[in-house]
Amino acid sequence: MKSVLLVGPPPSGKGGVAIWIKIVLDYLKSNNIKAVNVAHLAIERSVSLTHLLPTYKRLYYSIKDYTKGLRELFIALKKGKYDKVHIVSSLGAGVLRDWLYVTTINCFKAKSVVHYHCGTLPKTLAGKGFKKVLLASTLKKSYKSIVLDEDSYKAIKNYGLDNVVKIGNSFNQAIEEIAKAAIERKERKILFVGHNVREKGIFELVEACSSIENITLDIFGPQNNVIHNALHQWIKDNGFKGEINFKGLQPQVEIYRAMREATLFVLPTYTEGFPYVIVEAMANGCPIITTPVGAIEEMLTLDKELAGYLVKPKEVAGLRKQIEYCLENIEEAGIKAEKAKQKAYAEYSTSAIMSKFINLWNE
């Protein structure tokens, strides 16, 4: 039996990486997987949403967290013998941490697997400076690199490296249980799920929806006070013809229920890797309007046809026009949503995705 150390945030954390950790650990536990022994090393960050902090604070927390994480990894490797160490990464400023981790792992003669949960790898690898140098070195040192989208896969292959595999994210098994309940879709209800930050396109969404009558816009996700106040000020200054509700952070089961009830799921994000909320909306059969960033277009493509609607990031007029079109052509949107649901269950179920990881860990 192979022994694997999974290095990442605690499953109770926020964000896509924490969700992935939780799905993996829950699946291994509930299905009593004996083909591989996986231990989890939880590396917690001091604060979340560090990109919203001033530069000097970001630097302070980065040094603090990297030092703490490296020490914990060293102790874990010294105590236990692992065949592989699986690191989850969002790249960005974490490119230095990844390099330090992989260098440390290689000193213990374990095989390092770096799992990139982002869509920025091609740009970083094609760029210049220390980020490109560190990323290239990490890719070469790693036993395997895992990416979510075709562009990242091609970028690494074109760089002359063959130690890369593409594996998407899965949706939570809880969705399959919720799918058994009879929940009717509500008319003209629009749903957003994600961090309430500018990069998710939340300001464009609020502005696009502000002039559409007789709609309800429900916004789920962690809220930052600065963004929250700015949104409320914009609504106060410009008005909102329909109803808007800021739901905050809610349990996953409530989010899935909202996806079953919504007329449209809208995510006008600027940048993504392989967003869980998209595959979750697909699995819940909710019509989707989003942007063609990261792996999203791949996710929504079935038999060379889009099973959703794509708009350019940051374009309010185009987003408003697409929302109005879908509200007026809900039958067409429903057909696309059903195709997206079929793809989600065929390709992104937890069992289908986890079998790929177990095979990789057992190589």
Tab-separated table of C-alpha atoms in Angstrom:
chain	number	residue	atom	x	y	z
A	1	MET	CA	0.000	0.000	0.000
A	2	LYS	CA	1.316	3.414	-0.981
A	3	SER	CA	1.578	6.103	1.676
A	4	VAL	CA	0.723	9.701	0.709
A	5	LEU	CA	1.049	12.962	2.620
A	6	LEU	CA	-1.549	15.488	1.459
A	7	VAL	CA	-0.391	19.044	2.192
A	8	GLY	CA	-2.980	21.809	2.137
A	9	PRO	CA	-5.418	23.902	4.154
A	10	PRO	CA	-7.820	22.378	6.682
A	11	PRO	CA	-11.106	21.148	5.158
A	12	SER	CA	-12.962	23.690	7.275
A	13	GLY	CA	-11.229	26.570	5.497
A	14	LYS	CA	-12.570	28.898	2.810
A	15	GLY	CA	-11.922	28.742	-0.911
A	16	GLY	CA	-11.661	26.145	-3.650
A	17	VAL	CA	-8.532	24.414	-2.332
A	18	ALA	CA	-10.127	23.792	1.077
A	19	ILE	CA	-13.236	22.443	-0.670
A	20	TRP	CA	-11.072	20.028	-2.656
A	21	ILE	CA	-9.319	18.828	0.509
A	22	LYS	CA	-12.679	18.204	2.192
A	23	ILE	CA	-14.047	16.274	-0.789
A	24	VAL	CA	-10.943	14.059	-0.892
A	25	LEU	CA	-10.880	13.327	2.832
A	26	ASP	CA	-14.636	12.701	3.003
A	27	TYR	CA	-14.498	10.360	0.028
A	28	LEU	CA	-11.571	8.333	1.418
A	29	LYS	CA	-13.293	8.026	4.790
A	30	SER	CA	-16.834	7.248	3.625
A	31	ASN	CA	-15.744	4.722	0.997
A	32	ASN	CA	-13.127	3.028	3.199
A	33	ILE	CA	-10.449	3.184	0.485
A	34	LYS	CA	-7.680	0.706	1.300
A	35	ALA	CA	-5.646	0.967	-1.901
A	36	VAL	CA	-3.726	3.944	-0.540
A	37	ASN	CA	-3.031	5.424	2.884
A	38	VAL	CA	-3.465	9.221	2.888
A	39	ALA	CA	-2.420	11.440	5.791
A	40	HIS	CA	-3.371	15.120	5.790
A	41	LEU	CA	-0.979	17.844	6.917
A	42	ALA	CA	-3.151	20.921	7.500
A	43	ILE	CA	-1.258	24.124	6.744
A	44	GLU	CA	-3.366	27.032	7.977
A	45	ARG	CA	-2.981	30.605	6.787
A	46	SER	CA	-2.937	33.413	9.327
A	47	VAL	CA	-5.505	35.439	7.365
A	48	SER	CA	-7.683	34.878	4.301
A	49	LEU	CA	-7.993	37.117	1.220
A	50	THR	CA	-4.439	38.405	1.658
A	51	HIS	CA	-4.566	40.144	-1.744
A	52	LEU	CA	-6.857	42.747	-0.138
A	53	LEU	CA	-4.177	43.679	2.412
A	54	PRO	CA	-1.485	46.370	2.047
A	55	THR	CA	1.804	45.137	0.558
A	56	TYR	CA	3.740	45.240	3.835
A	57	LYS	CA	1.077	43.112	5.572
A	58	ARG	CA	1.001	40.601	2.707
A	59	LEU	CA	4.787	40.271	2.960
A	60	TYR	CA	4.650	39.834	6.751
A	61	TYR	CA	1.979	37.119	6.646
A	62	SER	CA	3.674	35.356	3.715
A	63	ILE	CA	7.000	35.064	5.568
A	64	LYS	CA	5.232	34.005	8.761
A	65	ASP	CA	3.082	31.359	7.044
A	66	TYR	CA	5.855	30.004	4.789
A	67	THR	CA	8.217	29.557	7.727
A	68	LYS	CA	5.564	27.830	9.829
A	69	GLY	CA	4.425	25.590	6.943
A	70	LEU	CA	7.972	24.575	6.007
A	71	ARG	CA	8.742	23.671	9.603
A	72	GLU	CA	5.577	21.548	9.899
A	73	LEU	CA	6.338	19.794	6.599
A	74	PHE	CA	9.900	19.038	7.707
A	75	ILE	CA	8.668	17.545	10.990
A	76	ALA	CA	6.053	15.421	9.207
A	77	LEU	CA	8.604	14.073	6.705
A	78	LYS	CA	11.059	13.298	9.480
A	79	LYS	CA	8.446	11.399	11.511
A	80	GLY	CA	6.804	9.392	8.711
A	81	LYS	CA	7.880	7.617	5.538
A	82	TYR	CA	5.842	8.677	2.505
A	83	ASP	CA	5.993	7.466	-1.076
A	84	LYS	CA	4.472	10.698	-2.371
A	85	VAL	CA	3.752	14.154	-1.024
A	86	HIS	CA	0.811	15.875	-2.712
A	87	ILE	CA	0.894	19.697	-2.439
A	88	VAL	CA	-2.065	21.839	-3.447
A	89	SER	CA	-1.169	25.270	-4.793
A	90	SER	CA	-2.926	28.417	-6.013
A	91	LEU	CA	0.380	29.676	-7.467
A	92	GLY	CA	0.534	33.507	-7.247
A	93	ALA	CA	2.846	34.522	-4.413
A	94	GLY	CA	2.838	30.864	-3.339
A	95	VAL	CA	5.327	30.052	-6.099
A	96	LEU	CA	8.167	30.493	-3.580
A	97	ARG	CA	6.450	28.242	-1.040
A	98	ASP	CA	5.958	25.527	-3.692
A	99	TRP	CA	9.658	25.631	-4.585
A	100	LEU	CA	10.685	25.408	-0.922
A	101	TYR	CA	8.299	22.518	-0.280
A	102	VAL	CA	9.390	20.490	-3.322
A	103	THR	CA	13.084	21.062	-2.541
A	104	THR	CA	12.509	19.845	1.023
A	105	ILE	CA	10.498	16.814	-0.118
A	106	ASN	CA	13.204	15.770	-2.566
A	107	CYS	CA	15.763	15.806	0.263
A	108	PHE	CA	13.719	13.038	1.923
A	109	LYS	CA	13.628	11.049	-1.333
A	110	ALA	CA	9.853	11.154	-1.517
A	111	LYS	CA	8.107	11.950	-4.809
A	112	SER	CA	6.507	15.386	-4.933
A	113	VAL	CA	3.199	16.037	-6.686
A	114	VAL	CA	2.179	19.683	-7.112
A	115	HIS	CA	-1.505	20.257	-7.818
A	116	TYR	CA	-2.168	23.697	-9.341
A	117	HIS	CA	-5.652	25.059	-8.575
A	118	CYS	CA	-5.431	28.134	-10.781
A	119	GLY	CA	-5.632	29.378	-14.354
A	120	THR	CA	-2.586	31.660	-14.264
A	121	LEU	CA	0.107	29.050	-14.863
A	122	PRO	CA	0.490	29.654	-18.652
A	123	LYS	CA	0.931	33.409	-18.136
A	124	THR	CA	3.455	32.894	-15.339
A	125	LEU	CA	5.450	30.334	-17.317
A	126	ALA	CA	5.519	32.582	-20.394
A	127	GLY	CA	6.554	35.646	-18.389
A	128	LYS	CA	9.823	36.843	-16.895
A	129	GLY	CA	11.268	37.405	-13.473
A	130	PHE	CA	11.561	35.367	-10.301
A	131	LYS	CA	8.053	33.877	-10.477
A	132	LYS	CA	8.759	32.289	-13.856
A	133	VAL	CA	12.174	31.013	-12.676
A	134	LEU	CA	10.765	29.482	-9.487
A	135	LEU	CA	7.773	27.922	-11.281
A	136	ALA	CA	9.979	26.390	-13.985
A	137	SER	CA	12.345	24.986	-11.351
A	138	THR	CA	9.431	23.534	-9.334
A	139	LEU	CA	7.954	21.890	-12.427
A	140	LYS	CA	11.309	20.259	-13.220
A	141	LYS	CA	11.892	19.079	-9.646
A	142	SER	CA	8.394	17.588	-9.246
A	143	TYR	CA	7.567	13.976	-9.931
A	144	LYS	CA	4.200	15.064	-11.310
A	145	SER	CA	2.368	18.331	-11.901
A	146	ILE	CA	-1.422	18.271	-11.919
A	147	VAL	CA	-3.361	21.011	-13.724
A	148	LEU	CA	-7.058	21.694	-14.198
A	149	ASP	CA	-7.281	23.069	-17.728
A	150	GLU	CA	-5.993	22.378	-21.225
A	151	ASP	CA	-4.080	25.679	-21.546
A	152	SER	CA	-1.994	24.900	-18.442
A	153	TYR	CA	-1.400	21.360	-19.666
A	154	LYS	CA	-0.171	22.607	-23.055
A	155	ALA	CA	1.995	25.303	-21.458
A	156	ILE	CA	3.942	22.719	-19.462
A	157	LYS	CA	4.178	20.295	-22.395
A	158	ASN	CA	5.396	23.078	-24.697
A	159	TYR	CA	8.021	23.949	-22.103
A	160	GLY	CA	9.488	20.513	-22.770
A	161	LEU	CA	8.170	18.650	-19.720
A	162	ASP	CA	6.126	15.453	-19.817
A	163	ASN	CA	5.494	15.020	-16.098
A	164	VAL	CA	2.065	16.684	-16.234
A	165	VAL	CA	-1.501	15.341	-16.046
A	166	LYS	CA	-4.840	17.117	-16.334
A	167	ILE	CA	-7.516	16.259	-13.755
A	168	GLY	CA	-10.570	18.427	-13.157
A	169	ASN	CA	-12.403	19.031	-9.902
A	170	SER	CA	-15.404	17.006	-8.803
A	171	PHE	CA	-18.697	18.097	-7.326
A	172	ASN	CA	-19.643	17.180	-3.770
A	173	GLN	CA	-21.422	13.844	-3.294
A	174	ALA	CA	-24.009	15.688	-1.191
A	175	ILE	CA	-25.474	17.053	-4.419
A	176	GLU	CA	-26.566	13.557	-5.409
A	177	GLU	CA	-28.594	13.293	-2.192
A	178	ILE	CA	-30.189	16.715	-2.645
A	179	ALA	CA	-31.058	15.787	-6.244
A	180	LYS	CA	-33.490	13.170	-4.899
A	181	ALA	CA	-35.677	15.886	-3.338
A	182	ALA	CA	-38.362	17.585	-5.414
A	183	ILE	CA	-37.420	21.275	-5.561
A	184	GLU	CA	-39.093	23.597	-8.053
A	185	ARG	CA	-37.273	26.433	-9.772
A	186	LYS	CA	-38.464	29.920	-8.916
A	187	GLU	CA	-39.161	32.504	-11.586
A	188	ARG	CA	-36.650	35.286	-12.249
A	189	LYS	CA	-34.327	34.321	-9.392
A	190	ILE	CA	-30.639	34.975	-10.104
A	191	LEU	CA	-27.922	33.400	-7.979
A	192	PHE	CA	-24.291	34.330	-7.320
A	193	VAL	CA	-21.998	32.162	-5.165
A	194	GLY	CA	-18.407	33.106	-4.350
A	195	HIS	CA	-16.202	35.497	-2.399
A	196	ASN	CA	-17.761	38.955	-2.504
A	197	VAL	CA	-14.731	40.573	-4.141
A	198	ARG	CA	-14.259	42.618	-7.312
A	199	GLU	CA	-12.364	39.816	-9.055
A	200	LYS	CA	-15.535	37.698	-9.053
A	201	GLY	CA	-17.355	40.373	-11.067
A	202	ILE	CA	-19.826	41.122	-8.297
A	203	PHE	CA	-19.963	44.867	-9.046
A	204	GLU	CA	-20.697	44.189	-12.721
A	205	LEU	CA	-23.409	41.714	-11.709
A	206	VAL	CA	-25.138	44.159	-9.353
A	207	GLU	CA	-24.993	46.938	-11.960
A	208	ALA	CA	-26.243	44.641	-14.736
A	209	CYS	CA	-29.181	43.465	-12.624
A	210	SER	CA	-30.045	46.886	-11.184
A	211	SER	CA	-32.179	47.934	-14.171
A	212	ILE	CA	-33.947	44.575	-14.703
A	213	GLU	CA	-37.419	44.590	-13.184
A	214	ASN	CA	-39.106	41.850	-11.155
A	215	ILE	CA	-35.979	39.837	-10.376
A	216	THR	CA	-34.464	38.547	-7.163
A	217	LEU	CA	-30.661	38.518	-6.894
A	218	ASP	CA	-29.314	36.304	-4.100
A	219	ILE	CA	-25.613	36.739	-3.316
A	220	PHE	CA	-23.949	33.956	-1.299
A	221	GLY	CA	-20.374	33.942	-0.039
A	222	PRO	CA	-17.887	35.445	2.435
A	223	GLN	CA	-18.146	39.214	2.699
A	224	ASN	CA	-15.399	41.799	3.089
A	225	ASN	CA	-16.591	44.921	4.915
A	226	VAL	CA	-14.986	47.316	2.445
A	227	ILE	CA	-16.571	45.624	-0.594
A	228	HIS	CA	-19.871	45.108	1.227
A	229	ASN	CA	-20.123	48.803	2.117
A	230	ALA	CA	-19.128	49.853	-1.403
A	231	LEU	CA	-21.848	47.667	-2.922
A	232	HIS	CA	-24.509	49.043	-0.599
A	233	GLN	CA	-23.395	52.587	-1.350
A	234	TRP	CA	-23.618	51.902	-5.089
A	235	ILE	CA	-27.140	50.513	-4.680
A	236	LYS	CA	-28.121	53.535	-2.562
A	237	ASP	CA	-26.770	55.949	-5.180
A	238	ASN	CA	-28.054	54.165	-8.291
A	239	GLY	CA	-31.068	52.161	-7.179
A	240	PHE	CA	-32.086	48.553	-7.756
A	241	LYS	CA	-35.426	47.804	-9.443
A	242	GLY	CA	-35.712	44.231	-8.197
A	243	GLU	CA	-34.861	42.586	-4.880
A	244	ILE	CA	-31.296	41.933	-3.743
A	245	ASN	CA	-30.286	39.761	-0.794
A	246	PHE	CA	-26.784	39.368	0.641
A	247	LYS	CA	-26.860	35.886	2.199
A	248	GLY	CA	-23.244	35.717	3.408
A	249	LEU	CA	-21.471	32.433	4.092
A	250	GLN	CA	-23.962	29.551	4.243
A	251	PRO	CA	-23.702	25.749	4.628
A	252	GLN	CA	-23.090	23.870	1.378
A	253	VAL	CA	-26.485	22.167	1.547
A	254	GLU	CA	-28.203	25.581	1.507
A	255	ILE	CA	-26.136	26.670	-1.487
A	256	TYR	CA	-27.035	23.500	-3.395
A	257	ARG	CA	-30.709	24.011	-2.577
A	258	ALA	CA	-30.421	27.591	-3.888
A	259	MET	CA	-28.873	26.231	-7.104
A	260	ARG	CA	-31.855	23.891	-7.497
A	261	GLU	CA	-34.270	26.816	-7.034
A	262	ALA	CA	-32.555	29.522	-9.115
A	263	THR	CA	-33.562	30.502	-12.639
A	264	LEU	CA	-29.969	31.420	-13.484
A	265	PHE	CA	-26.553	31.011	-11.904
A	266	VAL	CA	-24.289	33.946	-12.819
A	267	LEU	CA	-20.537	34.179	-12.176
A	268	PRO	CA	-18.948	37.077	-14.151
A	269	THR	CA	-15.478	36.327	-12.772
A	270	TYR	CA	-12.208	37.839	-14.040
A	271	THR	CA	-9.962	34.821	-13.426
A	272	GLU	CA	-10.408	31.185	-12.363
A	273	GLY	CA	-8.847	27.754	-12.433
A	274	PHE	CA	-11.551	25.089	-12.348
A	275	PRO	CA	-14.254	26.733	-10.194
A	276	TYR	CA	-16.258	24.426	-7.961
A	277	VAL	CA	-19.331	26.633	-8.127
A	278	ILE	CA	-19.555	26.065	-11.886
A	279	VAL	CA	-19.384	22.273	-11.680
A	280	GLU	CA	-21.804	22.385	-8.724
A	281	ALA	CA	-24.275	24.506	-10.682
A	282	MET	CA	-23.878	22.062	-13.586
A	283	ALA	CA	-24.614	19.081	-11.344
A	284	ASN	CA	-27.686	20.873	-9.956
A	285	GLY	CA	-29.039	21.520	-13.451
A	286	CYS	CA	-29.007	25.313	-13.078
A	287	PRO	CA	-28.600	27.391	-16.286
A	288	ILE	CA	-25.228	29.155	-16.197
A	289	ILE	CA	-23.947	32.544	-17.364
A	290	THR	CA	-20.228	33.044	-16.776
A	291	THR	CA	-16.961	34.122	-18.419
A	292	PRO	CA	-14.510	32.120	-20.591
A	293	VAL	CA	-11.599	32.182	-18.119
A	294	GLY	CA	-9.531	29.281	-16.803
A	295	ALA	CA	-11.143	25.921	-17.565
A	296	ILE	CA	-14.727	27.239	-17.632
A	297	GLU	CA	-15.261	26.989	-21.394
A	298	GLU	CA	-13.900	23.412	-21.372
A	299	MET	CA	-16.195	22.535	-18.494
A	300	LEU	CA	-19.286	23.802	-20.312
A	301	THR	CA	-18.448	22.292	-23.698
A	302	LEU	CA	-20.214	19.067	-24.642
A	303	ASP	CA	-19.910	17.585	-28.148
A	304	LYS	CA	-18.329	20.877	-29.307
A	305	GLU	CA	-21.390	22.855	-28.155
A	306	LEU	CA	-21.682	25.183	-25.170
A	307	ALA	CA	-23.961	23.956	-22.408
A	308	GLY	CA	-24.150	27.448	-20.928
A	309	TYR	CA	-23.630	31.094	-21.848
A	310	LEU	CA	-20.332	33.024	-21.897
A	311	VAL	CA	-19.808	36.792	-21.651
A	312	LYS	CA	-16.646	38.876	-21.562
A	313	PRO	CA	-15.380	39.874	-18.106
A	314	LYS	CA	-16.037	43.446	-16.923
A	315	GLU	CA	-18.664	44.179	-19.616
A	316	VAL	CA	-21.838	45.254	-17.841
A	317	ALA	CA	-23.934	45.841	-20.971
A	318	GLY	CA	-23.117	42.417	-22.399
A	319	LEU	CA	-23.862	40.731	-19.066
A	320	ARG	CA	-27.211	42.531	-18.725
A	321	LYS	CA	-28.180	41.602	-22.283
A	322	GLN	CA	-27.349	37.918	-21.681
A	323	ILE	CA	-29.321	37.790	-18.422
A	324	GLU	CA	-32.353	39.361	-20.095
A	325	TYR	CA	-32.062	36.931	-23.017
A	326	CYS	CA	-32.008	33.898	-20.717
A	327	LEU	CA	-34.956	35.169	-18.677
A	328	GLU	CA	-36.944	35.520	-21.903
A	329	ASN	CA	-35.733	32.168	-23.332
A	330	ILE	CA	-35.797	30.019	-20.232
A	331	GLU	CA	-36.677	26.830	-22.145
A	332	GLU	CA	-33.506	27.101	-24.242
A	333	ALA	CA	-31.463	27.829	-21.104
A	334	GLY	CA	-32.998	24.755	-19.459
A	335	ILE	CA	-31.972	22.489	-22.338
A	336	LYS	CA	-28.386	23.698	-22.051
A	337	ALA	CA	-28.495	23.185	-18.282
A	338	GLU	CA	-29.629	19.590	-18.696
A	339	LYS	CA	-26.697	18.885	-21.032
A	340	ALA	CA	-24.314	20.460	-18.522
A	341	LYS	CA	-25.787	18.246	-15.786
A	342	GLN	CA	-25.229	15.139	-17.900
A	343	LYS	CA	-21.577	16.096	-18.413
A	344	ALA	CA	-21.085	16.817	-14.709
A	345	TYR	CA	-22.349	13.374	-13.683
A	346	ALA	CA	-20.403	11.612	-16.443
A	347	GLU	CA	-17.036	13.342	-15.952
A	348	TYR	CA	-16.962	15.248	-12.663
A	349	SER	CA	-18.525	12.899	-10.132
A	350	THR	CA	-16.397	12.337	-7.026
A	351	SER	CA	-15.863	8.640	-7.791
A	352	ALA	CA	-14.729	9.354	-11.368
A	353	ILE	CA	-12.237	12.036	-10.320
A	354	MET	CA	-10.965	10.266	-7.192
A	355	SER	CA	-10.146	7.101	-9.136
A	356	LYS	CA	-7.679	9.180	-11.176
A	357	PHE	CA	-5.928	10.464	-8.059
A	358	ILE	CA	-5.760	7.025	-6.467
A	359	ASN	CA	-4.213	5.615	-9.647
A	360	LEU	CA	-1.660	8.440	-9.702
A	361	TRP	CA	-0.763	7.954	-6.032
A	362	ASN	CA	-0.327	4.207	-6.627
A	363	GLU	CA	2.003	4.571	-9.631
